Tab-separated table of C-alpha atoms in Angstrom:
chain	number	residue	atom	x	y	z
A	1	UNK	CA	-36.547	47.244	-24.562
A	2	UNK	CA	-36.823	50.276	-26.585
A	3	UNK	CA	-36.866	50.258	-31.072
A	4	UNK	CA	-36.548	53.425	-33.487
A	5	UNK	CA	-39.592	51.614	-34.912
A	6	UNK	CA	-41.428	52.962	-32.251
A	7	UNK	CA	-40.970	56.437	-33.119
A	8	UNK	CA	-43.717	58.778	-35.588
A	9	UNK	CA	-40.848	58.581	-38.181
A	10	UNK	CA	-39.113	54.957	-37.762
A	11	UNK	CA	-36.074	53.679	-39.294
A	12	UNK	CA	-36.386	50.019	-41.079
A	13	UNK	CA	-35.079	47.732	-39.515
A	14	UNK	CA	-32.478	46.803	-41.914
A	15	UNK	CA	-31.571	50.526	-41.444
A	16	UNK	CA	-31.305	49.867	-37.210
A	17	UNK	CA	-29.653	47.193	-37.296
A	18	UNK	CA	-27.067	48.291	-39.445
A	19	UNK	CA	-26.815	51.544	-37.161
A	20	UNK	CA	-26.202	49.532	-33.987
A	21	UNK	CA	-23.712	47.382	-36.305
A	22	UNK	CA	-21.795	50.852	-37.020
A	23	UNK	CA	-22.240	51.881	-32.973
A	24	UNK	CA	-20.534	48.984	-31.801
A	25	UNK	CA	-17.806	49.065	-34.839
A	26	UNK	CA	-17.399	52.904	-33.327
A	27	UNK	CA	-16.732	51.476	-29.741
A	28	UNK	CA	-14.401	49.098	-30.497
A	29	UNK	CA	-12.025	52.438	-32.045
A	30	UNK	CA	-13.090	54.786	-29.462
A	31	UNK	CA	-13.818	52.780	-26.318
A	32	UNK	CA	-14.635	56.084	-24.567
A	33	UNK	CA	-16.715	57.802	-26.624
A	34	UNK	CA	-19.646	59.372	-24.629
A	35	UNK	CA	-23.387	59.146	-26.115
A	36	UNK	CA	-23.249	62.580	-27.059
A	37	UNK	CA	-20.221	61.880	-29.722
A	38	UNK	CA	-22.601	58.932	-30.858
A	39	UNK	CA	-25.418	60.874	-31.483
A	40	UNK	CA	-23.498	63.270	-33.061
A	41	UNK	CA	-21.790	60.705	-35.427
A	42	UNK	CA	-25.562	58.769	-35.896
A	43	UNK	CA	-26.687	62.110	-37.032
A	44	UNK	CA	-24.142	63.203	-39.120
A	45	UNK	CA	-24.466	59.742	-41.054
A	46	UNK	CA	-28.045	61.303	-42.614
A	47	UNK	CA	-29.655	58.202	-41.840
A	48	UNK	CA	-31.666	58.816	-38.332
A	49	UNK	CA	-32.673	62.394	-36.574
A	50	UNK	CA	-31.471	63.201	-32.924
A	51	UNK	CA	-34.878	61.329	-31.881
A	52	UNK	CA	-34.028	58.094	-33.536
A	53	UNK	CA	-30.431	58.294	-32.393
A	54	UNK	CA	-30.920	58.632	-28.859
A	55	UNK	CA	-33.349	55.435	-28.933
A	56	UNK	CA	-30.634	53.336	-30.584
A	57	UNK	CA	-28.450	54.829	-27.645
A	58	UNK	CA	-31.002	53.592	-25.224
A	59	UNK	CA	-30.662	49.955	-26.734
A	60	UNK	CA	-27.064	50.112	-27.181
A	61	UNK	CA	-26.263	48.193	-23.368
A	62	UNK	CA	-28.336	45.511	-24.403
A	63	UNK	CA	-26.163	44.440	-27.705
A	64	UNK	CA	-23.549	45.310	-25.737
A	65	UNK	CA	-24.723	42.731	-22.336
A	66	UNK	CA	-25.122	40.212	-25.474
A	67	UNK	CA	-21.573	40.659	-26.747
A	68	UNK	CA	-20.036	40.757	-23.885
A	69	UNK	CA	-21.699	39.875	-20.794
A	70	UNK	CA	-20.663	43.411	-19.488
A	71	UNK	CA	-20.578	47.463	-20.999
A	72	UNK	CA	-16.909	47.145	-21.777
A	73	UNK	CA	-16.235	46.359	-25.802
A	74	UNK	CA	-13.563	44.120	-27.104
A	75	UNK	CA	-13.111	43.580	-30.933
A	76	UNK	CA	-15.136	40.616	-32.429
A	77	UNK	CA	-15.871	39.258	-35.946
A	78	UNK	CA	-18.392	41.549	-37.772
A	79	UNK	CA	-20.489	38.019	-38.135
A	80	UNK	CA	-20.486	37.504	-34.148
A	81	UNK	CA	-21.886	40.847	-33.819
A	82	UNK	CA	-24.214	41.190	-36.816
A	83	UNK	CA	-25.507	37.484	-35.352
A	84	UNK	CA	-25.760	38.652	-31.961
A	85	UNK	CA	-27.369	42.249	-32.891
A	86	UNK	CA	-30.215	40.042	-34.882
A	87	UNK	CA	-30.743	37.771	-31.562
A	88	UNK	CA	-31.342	40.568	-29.552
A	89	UNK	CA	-34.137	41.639	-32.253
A	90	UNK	CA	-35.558	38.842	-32.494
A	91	UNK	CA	-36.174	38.124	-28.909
A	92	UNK	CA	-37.563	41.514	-29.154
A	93	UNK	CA	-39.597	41.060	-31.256
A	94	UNK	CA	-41.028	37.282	-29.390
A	95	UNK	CA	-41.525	39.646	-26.616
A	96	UNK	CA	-43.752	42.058	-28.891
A	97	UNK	CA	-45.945	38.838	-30.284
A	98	UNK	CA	-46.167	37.478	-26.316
A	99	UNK	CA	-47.357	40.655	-25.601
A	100	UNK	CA	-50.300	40.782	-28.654
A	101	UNK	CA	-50.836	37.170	-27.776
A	102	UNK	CA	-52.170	38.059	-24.284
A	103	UNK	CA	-54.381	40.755	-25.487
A	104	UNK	CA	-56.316	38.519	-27.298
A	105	UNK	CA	-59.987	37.486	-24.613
A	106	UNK	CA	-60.882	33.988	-23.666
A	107	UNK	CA	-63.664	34.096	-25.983
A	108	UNK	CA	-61.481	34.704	-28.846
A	109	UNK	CA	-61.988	38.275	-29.531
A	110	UNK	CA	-59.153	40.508	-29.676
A	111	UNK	CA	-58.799	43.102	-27.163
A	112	UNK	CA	-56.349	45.182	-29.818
A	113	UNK	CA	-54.924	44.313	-32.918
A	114	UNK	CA	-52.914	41.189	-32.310
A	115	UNK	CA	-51.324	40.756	-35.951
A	116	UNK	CA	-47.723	39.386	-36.208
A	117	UNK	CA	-44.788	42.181	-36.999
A	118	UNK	CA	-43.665	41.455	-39.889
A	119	UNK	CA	-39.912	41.818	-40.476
A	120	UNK	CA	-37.719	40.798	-43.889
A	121	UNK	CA	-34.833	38.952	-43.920
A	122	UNK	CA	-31.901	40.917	-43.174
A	123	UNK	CA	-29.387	41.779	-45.456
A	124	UNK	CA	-26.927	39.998	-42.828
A	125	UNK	CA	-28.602	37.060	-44.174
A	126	UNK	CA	-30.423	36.464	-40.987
A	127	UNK	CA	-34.075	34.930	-40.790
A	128	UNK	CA	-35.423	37.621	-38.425
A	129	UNK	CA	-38.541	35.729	-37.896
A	130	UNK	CA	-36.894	32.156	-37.396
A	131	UNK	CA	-37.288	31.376	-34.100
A	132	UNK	CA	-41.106	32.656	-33.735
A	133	UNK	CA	-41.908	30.031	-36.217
C-alpha cells in the first residue's frame, strides 16, 4: 500500500485521512470523475502538492475495495466511511510494525530502526493504534 507519509514533504495523517474522506465524498457527486479532475481538485484545496495527491490517488481503490467490495461508489454515512478509511490505516500501519518486527536479528539486535509509528487519535474519534495494542 502506498501513504503521503512516505513522501520528503508528508501530510499528517489527520490531514490524509480527511483528504481521502473528501475523495470519496467527491465520487459519490461525480461518479466519473477521472484522477486528473481529482488531482486537480486535491490541489486546488491548498492542502497537498501534485506529489502528495497522486499518492492518495494511488490508495484511493483500496478505501474504495473496503467500502464497497468493488471500484464503483454508492452513497454511505460519513461515519461508515470515516470508520472504514481508519481500518484501512490501521491495517496499514500493522503491516508497517510486521514489517520492523522482522528486521529485528535472533540475537536481539536490530537490523534497522524497529520503533513503533506513532499516530494520534483521529479527529474522527478513532483510536488509530487500537488494534496493534
Amino acid at each position: 500500500m502506498f501513504t503521503a507519509s512516505s513522501l520528503p514533504v508528508p501530510l499528517s495523517r489527520d490531514l490524509e485521512i480527511r483528504s481521502m474522506l473528501f475523495l470519496v465524498q467527491v465520487l459519490w457527486q461525480n461518479p466519473g470523475a477521472s484522477d486528473e479532475e481529482l488531482e486537480e481538485l486535491l490541489i486546488r484545496t491548498g492542502f497537498c502538492t501534485g506529489k502528495q495527491a497522486e499518492v492518495l490517488l494511488e490508495k484511493l481503490p483500496v478505501i474504495l475495495r473496503y467500502l464497497y467490495g468493488k471500484d464503483e461508489v454508492v452513497e454511505h454515512p460519513l461515519s461508515v466511511v470515516a470508520a472504514t478509511v481508519c481500518q484501512v490505516y490501521e491495517q496499514e500501519d500493522e503491516l508497517r510494525q510486521e514489517a520492523a518486527k522482522s528486521l529485528v536479528q535472533d540475537d536481539g539486535e536490530v537490523a534497522r530502526a524497529a520503533l513503533p509509528c506513532p499516530y494520534p487519535t483521529s479527529e474522527y474519534g478513532f483510536d488509530l493504534q487500537q488494534s496493534s495494542e
